[in-house]
Short mmCIF file of C-alpha atoms and ligand atoms in Angstrom, two decimals:
data_model
loop_
_atom_site.label_atom_id
_atom_site.label_comp_id
_atom_site.label_asym_id
_atom_site.label_seq_id
_atom_site.Cartn_x
_atom_site.Cartn_y
_atom_site.Cartn_z
CA UNK A 1 47.31 86.79 125.81
CA UNK A 2 46.82 83.50 123.97
CA UNK A 3 43.52 85.00 122.39
CA UNK A 4 45.41 88.06 121.20
CA UNK A 5 47.98 85.85 119.55
CA UNK A 6 45.33 83.73 117.85
CA UNK A 7 43.57 86.74 116.37
CA UNK A 8 46.89 88.17 115.28
CA UNK A 9 47.83 84.86 113.58
CA UNK A 10 44.57 84.73 111.70
CA UNK A 11 45.15 88.23 110.39
CA UNK A 12 48.60 87.20 109.26
CA UNK A 13 47.15 84.15 107.38
CA UNK A 14 44.76 86.51 105.72
CA UNK A 15 47.68 88.40 104.07
CA UNK A 16 47.07 88.65 100.40
CA UNK A 17 49.99 86.60 98.90
CA UNK A 18 48.98 83.68 101.03
CA UNK A 19 45.30 83.99 99.92
CA UNK A 20 45.73 84.26 96.17
CA UNK A 21 48.05 82.97 93.58
CA UNK A 22 51.08 82.63 95.78
CA UNK A 23 50.22 79.14 96.99
CA UNK A 24 50.58 77.72 93.50
CA UNK A 25 53.74 76.89 91.43
CA UNK A 26 55.23 79.77 89.61
CA UNK A 27 56.25 78.65 86.16
CA UNK A 28 56.95 80.81 83.06
CA UNK A 29 55.44 83.80 84.77
CA UNK A 30 52.13 81.98 85.48
CA UNK A 31 50.70 80.71 88.75
CA UNK A 32 49.68 77.14 88.13
CA UNK A 33 48.38 74.04 90.02
CA UNK A 34 50.32 70.93 90.39
CA UNK A 35 49.04 68.00 88.23
CA UNK A 36 45.77 66.61 89.54
CA UNK A 37 45.48 69.56 91.85
CA UNK A 38 47.85 67.94 94.43
CA UNK A 39 48.60 69.98 97.51
CA UNK A 40 50.42 69.66 100.84
CA UNK A 41 49.99 71.34 104.10
CA UNK A 42 52.36 73.89 105.63
CA UNK A 43 52.23 74.37 109.35
CA UNK A 44 53.13 76.79 112.03
CA UNK A 45 55.64 75.18 114.42
CA UNK A 46 54.61 77.48 117.27
CA UNK A 47 51.13 76.20 117.20
CA UNK A 48 51.28 72.88 115.50
CA UNK A 49 48.52 73.85 113.18
CA UNK A 50 48.15 73.95 109.42
CA UNK A 51 48.40 77.51 107.92
CA UNK A 52 48.20 76.84 104.27
CA UNK A 53 47.84 74.31 101.43
CA UNK A 54 50.52 74.62 98.79
CA UNK A 55 50.80 73.02 95.35
CA UNK A 56 52.63 69.77 95.54
CA UNK A 57 54.75 69.74 92.51
CA UNK A 58 57.00 66.81 91.26
CA UNK A 59 59.11 65.82 88.30
CA UNK A 60 56.63 66.77 85.52
CA UNK A 61 56.17 70.24 86.91
CA UNK A 62 59.87 70.66 87.38
CA UNK A 63 60.47 69.68 83.73
CA UNK A 64 57.95 72.35 82.71
CA UNK A 65 59.72 74.95 84.89
CA UNK A 66 63.11 73.95 83.41
CA UNK A 67 61.72 74.39 79.87
CA UNK A 68 60.39 77.83 80.74
CA UNK A 69 63.82 78.78 82.22
CA UNK A 70 65.66 77.38 79.13
CA UNK A 71 63.45 79.47 76.79
CA UNK A 72 63.83 82.60 78.85
CA UNK A 73 67.60 82.25 79.12
CA UNK A 74 68.57 83.49 75.71
CA UNK A 75 66.99 86.90 76.02
CA UNK A 76 67.89 87.26 79.72
CA UNK A 77 71.55 86.40 79.20
CA UNK A 78 71.77 88.82 76.15
CA UNK A 79 70.32 91.74 78.23
CA UNK A 80 73.06 94.17 79.20
CA UNK A 81 74.04 93.61 82.87
CA UNK A 82 73.13 97.18 83.62
CA UNK A 83 69.49 96.55 82.53
CA UNK A 84 69.26 93.30 84.41
CA UNK A 85 70.58 95.14 87.50
CA UNK A 86 67.93 97.66 87.08
CA UNK A 87 65.21 94.90 87.09
CA UNK A 88 66.81 93.41 90.15
CA UNK A 89 66.71 96.77 91.84
CA UNK A 90 63.02 96.86 91.07
CA UNK A 91 62.60 93.45 92.71
CA UNK A 92 64.51 94.83 95.72
CA UNK A 93 62.21 97.85 96.00
CA UNK A 94 59.02 95.71 95.76
CA UNK A 95 60.40 93.34 98.40
CA UNK A 96 61.31 96.38 100.57
CA UNK A 97 57.76 97.62 100.39
CA UNK A 98 56.53 94.19 101.45
CA UNK A 99 59.26 93.41 103.97
CA UNK A 100 57.07 93.32 107.02
CA UNK A 101 54.43 91.07 105.31
CA UNK A 102 57.10 88.73 104.10
CA UNK A 103 58.60 88.73 107.60
CA UNK A 104 55.23 87.77 108.98
CA UNK A 105 55.17 84.79 106.58
CA UNK A 106 58.76 83.82 107.72
CA UNK A 107 57.55 83.86 111.45
CA UNK A 108 54.44 81.92 110.61
CA UNK A 109 56.09 79.03 108.72
CA UNK A 110 59.51 79.04 110.37
CA UNK A 111 58.60 80.06 113.93
CA UNK A 112 61.47 82.56 114.52
CA UNK A 113 60.61 85.77 116.39
CA UNK A 114 59.13 88.47 114.17
CA UNK A 115 62.00 90.98 114.84
CA UNK A 116 64.53 88.36 113.77
CA UNK A 117 62.31 87.53 110.65
CA UNK A 118 62.29 91.22 109.68
CA UNK A 119 66.07 91.38 110.19
CA UNK A 120 66.47 88.36 107.91
CA UNK A 121 64.25 89.78 105.13
CA UNK A 122 65.97 93.15 105.26
CA UNK A 123 69.37 91.43 105.14
CA UNK A 124 68.24 89.33 102.12
CA UNK A 125 67.37 92.41 100.08
CA UNK A 126 70.95 93.61 100.19
CA UNK A 127 71.94 90.79 97.97
CA UNK A 128 69.89 92.23 95.15
CA UNK A 129 71.65 95.58 95.30
CA UNK A 130 75.11 94.04 95.73
CA UNK A 131 74.75 91.68 92.75
CA UNK A 132 72.79 94.28 90.60
CA UNK A 133 76.07 96.33 90.89
CA UNK A 134 78.57 93.40 90.72
CA UNK A 135 77.06 92.17 87.41
CA UNK A 136 78.31 95.39 85.71
CA UNK A 137 81.79 94.60 86.82
CA UNK A 138 81.97 90.93 85.41
CA UNK A 139 85.06 91.98 83.47
CA UNK A 140 86.96 89.99 80.97
CA UNK A 141 90.67 90.14 80.39
CA UNK A 142 92.73 91.00 77.36
CA UNK A 143 95.81 88.79 77.57
CA UNK A 144 99.20 89.77 76.09
CA UNK A 145 99.72 87.34 73.21
CA UNK A 146 103.00 85.31 72.74
CA UNK A 147 102.25 85.27 69.00
CA UNK A 148 102.47 88.40 66.78
CA UNK A 149 99.58 87.26 64.58
CA UNK A 150 97.22 86.29 67.39
CA UNK A 151 95.03 88.10 69.97
CA UNK A 152 93.74 86.55 73.10
CA UNK A 153 90.99 87.46 75.44
CA UNK A 154 89.13 85.89 78.30
CA UNK A 155 85.44 86.51 78.97
CA UNK A 156 82.89 85.37 81.48
CA UNK A 157 79.33 84.37 80.49
CA UNK A 158 76.30 83.03 82.29
CA UNK A 159 76.08 79.27 82.83
CA UNK A 160 72.47 78.79 81.70
CA UNK A 161 69.60 77.36 83.80
CA UNK A 162 70.30 76.85 87.44
CA UNK A 163 68.47 74.49 89.76
CA UNK A 164 68.38 75.88 93.27
CA UNK A 165 67.40 74.00 96.46
CA UNK A 166 67.09 75.79 99.78
CA UNK A 167 66.47 74.93 103.52
CA UNK A 168 63.93 76.11 105.96
CA UNK A 169 65.99 77.94 108.56
CA UNK A 170 66.35 81.20 106.61
CA UNK A 171 63.36 80.98 104.20
CA UNK A 172 64.10 84.31 102.64
CA UNK A 173 67.87 84.77 102.92
CA UNK A 174 68.83 81.37 101.57
CA UNK A 175 66.56 81.90 98.52
CA UNK A 176 67.81 85.36 97.76
CA UNK A 177 71.41 84.58 98.34
CA UNK A 178 71.12 82.16 95.39
CA UNK A 179 68.68 83.80 92.99
CA UNK A 180 70.30 87.33 93.22
CA UNK A 181 73.81 86.32 92.00
CA UNK A 182 72.37 83.79 89.44
CA UNK A 183 69.92 86.24 87.85
CA UNK A 184 72.48 89.08 87.97
CA UNK A 185 74.98 86.86 86.10
CA UNK A 186 72.36 86.25 83.38
CA UNK A 187 71.26 82.74 84.42
CA UNK A 188 67.63 81.69 84.79
CA UNK A 189 66.50 79.74 87.86
CA UNK A 190 64.23 76.95 88.92
CA UNK A 191 63.89 77.03 92.67
CA UNK A 192 62.79 74.29 95.04
CA UNK A 193 62.27 75.77 98.46
CA UNK A 194 62.16 73.64 101.68
CA UNK A 195 58.82 71.85 102.14
CA UNK A 196 58.56 73.42 105.62
CA UNK A 197 58.79 76.98 104.41
CA UNK A 198 57.59 77.31 100.77
CA UNK A 199 55.35 80.37 101.39
CA UNK A 200 58.20 82.83 101.77
CA UNK A 201 59.78 81.68 98.52
CA UNK A 202 56.29 82.19 96.83
CA UNK A 203 56.04 85.66 98.26
CA UNK A 204 59.57 86.50 96.86
CA UNK A 205 58.37 85.12 93.39
CA UNK A 206 55.30 87.30 93.59
CA UNK A 207 57.47 90.26 94.21
CA UNK A 208 59.76 89.31 91.28
CA UNK A 209 56.61 88.94 89.15
CA UNK A 210 55.12 92.36 90.19
CA UNK A 211 58.40 94.03 89.70
CA UNK A 212 58.45 93.01 86.07
CA UNK A 213 60.95 90.11 85.93
CA UNK A 214 60.29 88.52 82.51
CA UNK A 215 58.42 85.21 82.46
CA UNK A 216 60.49 82.07 82.95
CA UNK A 217 63.56 83.98 84.30
CA UNK A 218 62.68 82.82 87.87
CA UNK A 219 60.42 79.77 88.52
CA UNK A 220 59.37 78.06 91.73
CA UNK A 221 58.37 74.45 92.20
CA UNK A 222 57.08 73.66 95.61
CA UNK A 223 56.65 70.07 96.70
CA UNK A 224 56.36 67.82 99.74
CA UNK A 225 58.90 65.28 98.33
CA UNK A 226 62.16 66.85 97.21
CA UNK A 227 63.46 63.72 95.31
CA UNK A 228 61.39 63.92 92.08
CA UNK A 229 62.07 67.58 91.81
CA UNK A 230 65.86 67.33 92.41
CA UNK A 231 65.93 64.26 90.04
CA UNK A 232 64.37 66.27 87.30
CA UNK A 233 66.82 69.06 87.76
CA UNK A 234 69.79 66.56 87.76
CA UNK A 235 68.52 64.60 84.82
CA UNK A 236 67.92 67.62 82.54
CA UNK A 237 70.61 68.46 80.02
CA UNK A 238 69.30 72.06 80.16
CA UNK A 239 70.29 72.58 83.81
CA UNK A 240 73.93 73.61 84.00
CA UNK A 241 74.27 73.89 87.76
CA UNK A 242 72.75 72.91 91.08
CA UNK A 243 73.03 75.49 93.85
CA UNK A 244 72.16 73.67 97.11
CA UNK A 245 71.96 74.83 100.71
CA UNK A 246 71.22 72.16 103.29
CA UNK A 247 72.73 69.24 105.16
CA UNK A 248 76.04 67.70 104.26
CA UNK A 249 74.30 64.32 103.99
CA UNK A 250 71.98 65.52 101.16
CA UNK A 251 74.74 67.50 99.59
CA UNK A 252 76.69 64.28 99.13
CA UNK A 253 73.74 62.52 97.62
CA UNK A 254 73.17 65.37 95.11
CA UNK A 255 76.87 65.43 94.25
CA UNK A 256 76.86 61.70 93.42
CA UNK A 257 73.90 62.18 91.12
CA UNK A 258 75.35 65.34 89.61
CA UNK A 259 78.55 63.45 88.74
CA UNK A 260 76.65 61.46 86.01
CA UNK A 261 76.53 64.58 83.72
CA UNK A 262 79.30 66.54 85.52
CA UNK A 263 76.85 69.27 86.44
CA UNK A 264 78.43 72.21 88.28
CA UNK A 265 77.54 72.36 91.93
CA UNK A 266 77.74 75.02 94.65
CA UNK A 267 77.04 73.64 98.06
CA UNK A 268 76.46 75.50 101.30
CA UNK A 269 76.31 72.66 103.93
CA UNK A 270 76.43 71.86 107.59
CA UNK A 271 78.72 73.37 110.19
CA UNK A 272 80.27 72.65 113.61
CA UNK A 273 81.39 76.12 114.69
CA UNK A 274 83.99 76.38 117.56
CA UNK A 275 83.59 79.49 119.65
CA UNK A 276 87.06 80.11 121.38
CA UNK A 277 87.49 82.44 124.32
CA UNK A 278 91.08 83.27 125.38
CA UNK A 279 91.88 84.59 128.80
CA UNK A 280 92.78 88.06 127.55
CA UNK A 281 89.32 88.54 125.97
CA UNK A 282 86.76 91.22 126.78
CA UNK A 283 84.69 88.69 128.90
CA UNK A 284 81.52 90.62 128.68
CA UNK A 285 81.73 90.84 124.85
CA UNK A 286 82.63 87.25 124.65
CA UNK A 287 79.67 86.04 126.72
CA UNK A 288 77.29 88.36 124.67
CA UNK A 289 78.80 86.96 121.47
CA UNK A 290 78.46 83.33 122.57
CA UNK A 291 74.82 83.92 123.64
CA UNK A 292 74.10 85.54 120.25
CA UNK A 293 75.81 82.85 118.19
CA UNK A 294 74.34 79.96 120.15
CA UNK A 295 70.75 81.00 120.84
CA UNK A 296 69.63 84.11 118.88
CA UNK A 297 69.90 82.76 115.31
CA UNK A 298 66.79 80.78 114.75
CA UNK A 299 67.18 79.42 118.25
CA UNK A 300 70.42 77.66 117.30
CA UNK A 301 69.14 76.27 114.06
CA UNK A 302 71.77 77.99 111.89
CA UNK A 303 74.76 76.53 110.03
CA UNK A 304 77.06 79.06 111.61
CA UNK A 305 75.83 78.81 115.21
CA UNK A 306 78.39 78.09 117.89
CA UNK A 307 78.32 74.33 118.29
CA UNK A 308 81.25 73.95 120.68
CA UNK A 309 82.33 76.66 123.20
CA UNK A 310 85.98 76.42 124.28
CA UNK A 311 86.97 78.65 127.17
CA UNK A 312 90.60 79.12 128.57
CA UNK A 313 90.88 77.40 131.89
CA UNK A 314 91.72 80.46 133.93
CA UNK A 315 88.63 82.33 133.09
CA UNK A 316 86.20 79.41 132.67
CA UNK A 317 84.43 79.77 135.96
CA UNK A 318 83.57 83.45 135.41
CA UNK A 319 82.56 82.87 131.76
CA UNK A 320 80.32 79.90 132.53
CA UNK A 321 78.56 81.73 135.46
CA UNK A 322 77.89 84.75 133.17
CA UNK A 323 76.80 82.63 130.24
CA UNK A 324 74.31 80.56 132.38
CA UNK A 325 72.85 83.80 133.87
CA UNK A 326 72.27 85.25 130.37
CA UNK A 327 70.88 81.97 129.01
CA UNK A 328 68.45 81.79 131.92
CA UNK A 329 67.11 85.17 131.03
CA UNK A 330 66.29 84.33 127.38
CA UNK A 331 62.56 84.76 126.45
CA UNK A 332 61.04 81.85 124.56
CA UNK A 333 57.69 81.98 122.94
CA UNK A 334 55.61 82.30 119.76
CA UNK A 335 57.15 84.60 117.20
CA UNK A 336 54.45 87.29 117.34
CA UNK A 337 54.67 87.84 121.12
CA UNK A 338 56.57 91.04 121.65
CA UNK A 339 60.13 90.67 123.10
CA UNK A 340 60.49 86.97 122.31
CA UNK A 341 64.11 85.91 121.49
CA UNK A 342 63.74 82.28 120.73
CA UNK A 343 60.79 80.56 118.92
CA UNK A 344 59.92 76.93 118.56
CA UNK A 345 62.21 74.42 116.71
CA UNK A 346 61.06 73.62 113.19
CA UNK A 347 59.52 70.22 114.00
CA UNK A 348 59.04 67.49 116.53
CA UNK A 349 61.77 65.53 114.75
CA UNK A 350 64.14 68.49 115.29
CA UNK A 351 63.28 68.41 119.01
CA UNK A 352 63.86 64.66 119.24
CA UNK A 353 67.30 64.85 117.41
CA UNK A 354 68.52 67.53 119.77
CA UNK A 355 67.23 65.79 122.91
CA UNK A 356 68.83 62.47 121.91
CA UNK A 357 72.27 64.26 121.48
CA UNK A 358 71.69 65.79 124.94
CA UNK A 359 70.64 62.52 126.55
CA UNK A 360 73.64 60.72 124.97
CA UNK A 361 76.05 63.36 126.39
CA UNK A 362 74.41 63.01 129.89
CA UNK A 363 74.73 59.18 129.68
CA UNK A 364 78.46 59.71 129.04
CA UNK A 365 78.89 61.99 132.08
CA UNK A 366 77.93 65.53 130.94
CA UNK A 367 76.77 67.85 133.71
CA UNK A 368 73.54 69.66 133.00
CA UNK A 369 73.97 73.25 134.08
CA UNK A 370 70.65 74.41 132.47
CA UNK A 371 67.76 73.02 130.53
CA UNK A 372 68.08 69.69 128.81
CA UNK A 373 64.28 69.27 128.45
CA UNK A 374 61.33 69.69 126.06
CA UNK A 375 58.98 72.58 126.93
CA UNK A 376 55.52 71.48 126.37
CA UNK A 377 53.36 73.04 129.02
CA UNK A 378 51.33 76.26 129.21
CA UNK A 379 52.29 78.66 126.43
CA UNK A 380 54.56 75.98 124.87
CA UNK A 381 51.91 73.22 124.79
CA UNK A 382 51.13 73.31 121.16
CA UNK A 383 54.55 74.17 119.60
CA UNK A 384 57.85 72.33 119.35
CA UNK A 385 59.90 74.15 121.97
CA UNK A 386 63.21 73.14 123.60
CA UNK A 387 64.72 74.69 126.68
CA UNK A 388 67.98 76.69 126.30
CA UNK A 389 70.51 74.14 127.56
CA UNK A 390 74.07 74.35 128.91
CA UNK A 391 76.22 71.24 129.27
CA UNK A 392 79.60 71.06 131.13
CA UNK A 393 82.18 68.26 131.35
CA UNK A 394 81.76 67.44 127.68
CA UNK A 395 84.30 65.66 125.51
CA UNK A 396 85.40 66.51 121.95
CA UNK A 397 84.83 63.03 120.55
CA UNK A 398 81.24 62.74 121.73
CA UNK A 399 78.42 63.08 119.13
CA UNK A 400 77.28 66.32 120.64
CA UNK A 401 80.70 67.80 119.61
CA UNK A 402 81.01 65.99 116.38
CA UNK A 403 77.56 66.48 114.93
CA UNK A 404 75.67 69.66 114.19
CA UNK A 405 73.40 70.24 117.20
CA UNK A 406 71.05 72.65 115.28
CA UNK A 407 69.25 73.75 118.53
CA UNK A 408 69.63 75.79 121.69
CA UNK A 409 72.23 73.52 123.35
CA UNK A 410 75.63 74.87 124.41
CA UNK A 411 78.33 72.34 125.30
CA UNK A 412 81.15 74.38 127.13
CA UNK A 413 84.69 72.95 127.47
CA UNK A 414 87.96 74.40 128.76
CA UNK A 415 91.54 74.41 127.32
CA UNK A 416 95.01 75.37 128.43
CA UNK A 417 97.02 76.53 125.49
CA UNK A 418 96.54 78.30 122.09
CA UNK A 419 97.89 75.21 120.26
CA UNK A 420 95.40 73.04 122.06
CA UNK A 421 92.49 75.28 121.31
CA UNK A 422 93.46 75.28 117.57
CA UNK A 423 93.86 71.51 117.38
CA UNK A 424 90.69 70.84 119.12
CA UNK A 425 88.68 73.40 117.10
CA UNK A 426 89.97 71.86 113.85
CA UNK A 427 89.12 68.34 115.01
CA UNK A 428 85.97 67.96 112.85
CA UNK A 429 84.96 67.08 109.28
CA UNK A 430 83.12 70.46 109.00
CA UNK A 431 84.67 73.83 108.24
CA UNK A 432 82.04 76.50 107.85
CA UNK A 433 82.48 79.14 110.57
CA UNK A 434 84.36 79.76 113.82
CA UNK A 435 84.82 82.48 116.37
CA UNK A 436 87.70 83.66 118.37
CA UNK A 437 87.78 86.22 121.24
CA UNK A 438 91.16 87.74 122.25
CA UNK A 439 92.79 91.11 122.42
CA UNK A 440 96.28 89.89 121.38
CA UNK A 441 96.93 90.85 117.77
CA UNK A 442 99.71 88.33 117.29
CA UNK A 443 97.26 85.64 118.46
CA UNK A 444 94.48 86.89 116.10
CA UNK A 445 96.92 86.42 113.24
CA UNK A 446 98.18 82.98 114.34
CA UNK A 447 94.80 81.55 115.17
CA UNK A 448 92.96 82.83 112.06
CA UNK A 449 95.69 81.44 109.88
CA UNK A 450 95.54 78.05 111.52
CA UNK A 451 91.73 77.60 111.82
CA UNK A 452 90.21 75.53 108.93
CA UNK A 453 87.01 77.53 108.43
CA UNK A 454 85.48 79.61 105.63
CA UNK A 455 84.34 82.35 107.96
CA UNK A 456 86.04 83.59 111.13
CA UNK A 457 84.59 86.13 113.45
CA UNK A 458 87.29 87.74 115.61
CA UNK A 459 85.67 89.51 118.64
CA UNK A 460 82.50 89.48 116.40
CA UNK A 461 79.50 87.33 116.36
CA UNK A 462 77.36 88.98 113.74
CA UNK A 463 78.06 86.47 110.83
CA UNK A 464 78.79 87.67 107.43
CA UNK A 465 77.59 90.37 105.05
CA UNK A 466 76.98 90.66 101.35
CA UNK A 467 80.36 92.09 100.46
CA UNK A 468 82.36 88.97 101.55
CA UNK A 469 82.31 85.50 100.12
CA UNK A 470 80.59 82.89 102.35
CA UNK A 471 81.11 79.15 102.25
CA UNK A 472 82.84 76.22 103.85
CA UNK A 473 86.07 74.34 103.97
CA UNK A 474 86.06 70.44 104.18
CA UNK A 475 82.57 68.87 104.29
CA UNK A 476 80.84 72.24 104.78
CA UNK A 477 80.51 72.93 101.11
CA UNK A 478 81.94 73.82 97.71
CA UNK A 479 82.02 77.31 96.23
CA UNK A 480 81.09 80.65 97.74
CA UNK A 481 77.97 82.86 97.96
CA UNK A 482 78.19 86.59 98.27
CA UNK A 483 81.15 88.88 97.63
CA UNK A 484 82.77 89.24 94.24
CA UNK A 485 83.15 85.49 94.09
CA UNK A 486 79.43 84.87 94.40
CA UNK A 487 78.83 86.17 90.79
CA UNK A 488 81.53 83.91 89.28
CA UNK A 489 79.78 80.82 90.71
CA UNK A 490 77.12 81.48 88.01
CA UNK A 491 79.49 82.21 85.09
CA UNK A 492 81.56 80.12 82.83
CA UNK A 493 85.10 81.31 81.59
CA UNK A 494 85.66 81.42 77.89
CA UNK A 495 89.08 81.96 76.17
CA UNK A 496 89.06 83.42 72.70
CA UNK A 497 92.04 83.02 70.27
CA UNK A 498 91.85 85.16 67.11
CA UNK A 499 94.26 84.48 64.39
CA UNK A 500 94.85 87.70 62.41
CA UNK A 501 96.76 86.18 59.41
P1 NAD B 1 68.13 69.24 104.29
O1 NAD B 1 69.40 68.89 103.59
O2 NAD B 1 67.33 68.17 104.89
O3 NAD B 1 67.25 70.00 103.25
C1 NAD B 1 67.58 71.05 102.53
C2 NAD B 1 66.82 71.09 101.16
O4 NAD B 1 67.15 69.84 100.44
C3 NAD B 1 65.29 71.18 101.32
O5 NAD B 1 64.75 71.91 100.28
C4 NAD B 1 64.88 69.72 101.18
O6 NAD B 1 63.54 69.51 100.68
C5 NAD B 1 65.95 69.18 100.18
N1 NAD B 1 66.14 67.81 100.28
C6 NAD B 1 66.12 66.95 101.37
N2 NAD B 1 66.44 65.74 101.09
C7 NAD B 1 66.65 65.63 99.73
C8 NAD B 1 67.01 64.68 98.79
N3 NAD B 1 67.24 63.38 99.24
N4 NAD B 1 67.21 65.02 97.58
C9 NAD B 1 66.99 66.23 97.18
N5 NAD B 1 66.66 67.30 97.95
C10 NAD B 1 66.53 67.00 99.22
O7 NAD B 1 68.47 70.32 105.34
P2 NAD B 1 67.51 71.20 106.29
O8 NAD B 1 67.15 70.33 107.41
O9 NAD B 1 66.43 71.80 105.49
O10 NAD B 1 68.47 72.39 106.68
C11 NAD B 1 69.36 72.35 107.72
C12 NAD B 1 70.72 71.98 107.07
O11 NAD B 1 71.12 72.99 106.23
C13 NAD B 1 71.81 72.03 108.21
O12 NAD B 1 72.76 71.03 107.97
C14 NAD B 1 72.49 73.40 108.02
O13 NAD B 1 73.80 73.49 108.49
C15 NAD B 1 72.42 73.58 106.53
N6 NAD B 1 72.53 74.94 106.15
C16 NAD B 1 73.66 75.34 105.63
C17 NAD B 1 73.88 76.66 105.29
C18 NAD B 1 75.06 77.28 104.70
O14 NAD B 1 75.10 78.38 104.23
N7 NAD B 1 76.20 76.55 104.75
C19 NAD B 1 72.70 77.59 105.52
C20 NAD B 1 71.54 77.17 106.12
C21 NAD B 1 71.43 75.77 106.36
#
């Protein structure tokens, strides 16, 4: 089996976009090297081996990309939205044709199972069609004038050059969820993808290029060290906005720096999602939903993954037994092995962070119902795998419930009343996503009104879709991506007063 996987992997690495220009920086429609030919290595977390060398850009290269985006902005912004939308649809078609190949790159550099990677890439594409259409509906407003000799109207127009910074957990979706609305609105973009997963972003840039996106409209600067790249974006007067997806910690740093020039920011940050199961819920659906939201999104490395599971006391025993049984049956392995449901974690450091949260909980008295260990033997020997873990007797104020776990660890707690569940669920500085399982309509309304989260799944653990805005309350972010709101994030509002006399 191992040999088959090795051969398969080598074939994946030979995929054309990895071989040719797509390991360079993409600036002004050209594939260019970093200064002095600097490169950095990208590795496969399932095998712990290097898969590519990518251009290691920094401040100077970012300034070049910003200049290319600044020059391209005038024409791109002036292009009718319908025409921009047509080009974005071309990009979508090109990506669609390459979806499987791009999904292979996602699996190679991120580790997630291939079927999941394919799902991510296909989902990403939907943002191009949604925003290609939405751009045509960026309506203004004719406002009734209080003065007989004046006319008033309000219009939206693109902000200008946008600096985008994205994480590794959804190497395709997080890039497209930013660039599709920004480009549709008429902005031009300089993207810095995560250093762990730059190849997917470069494959997306290649598709944009081949689909005929004009030079400079979309630029990618890859780099090992994010700081000089983000500093160049933040220092540039040409950059009007920073769109960032990543940790709350880095979001706060960027916001401090953005304050110097009052740059606009959109932030999609960390989460600490509660998953609440009431005693009237469809138990089977609730268990399936909890398993999906805990383990089956990048093995728990997603901002909207269930971080704390709250089950009403009277059904807790049945829920826990069913949950553990399903968790035990999960298949872990390298992403290209058929039928795998969970891949490796992104890095050794990610494994260590998760294990230290688990050890801390155990030292405080948590009961280990499953897992709580690194997997490093046999098929798991070369990758960064962590066992699906279930912890019981956990308390709300422990780090495991207050921090983002970002891995396959499920702390399960019990509660008595609706009020208690709401209060405990809201007891966090985060506010990105939450889940509620109940069949009582009154309760659905009361609980969804009371929970302080930007996304709530009621008897649903599928996440979000293109048509609705996505973003967080509290320290989970600022602004929204997707939906009608997503376009407005990249537009400025202008009021016009015309004096007729
Ligand atoms: P991260 O904050 O470490 O990195 C995200 C991006 O920021 C990367 O491109 C990285 O290179 C860059 N970066 C890191 N340090 C920087 C610095 N000092 N200055 C400028 N840029 C810097 O996060 P991560 O580990 O890549 O991703 C995981 C985090 O992202 C989690 O907290 C997760 O919840 C969050 N996330 C949020 C959403 C959302 O939609 N809300 C989606 C995915 C991930």
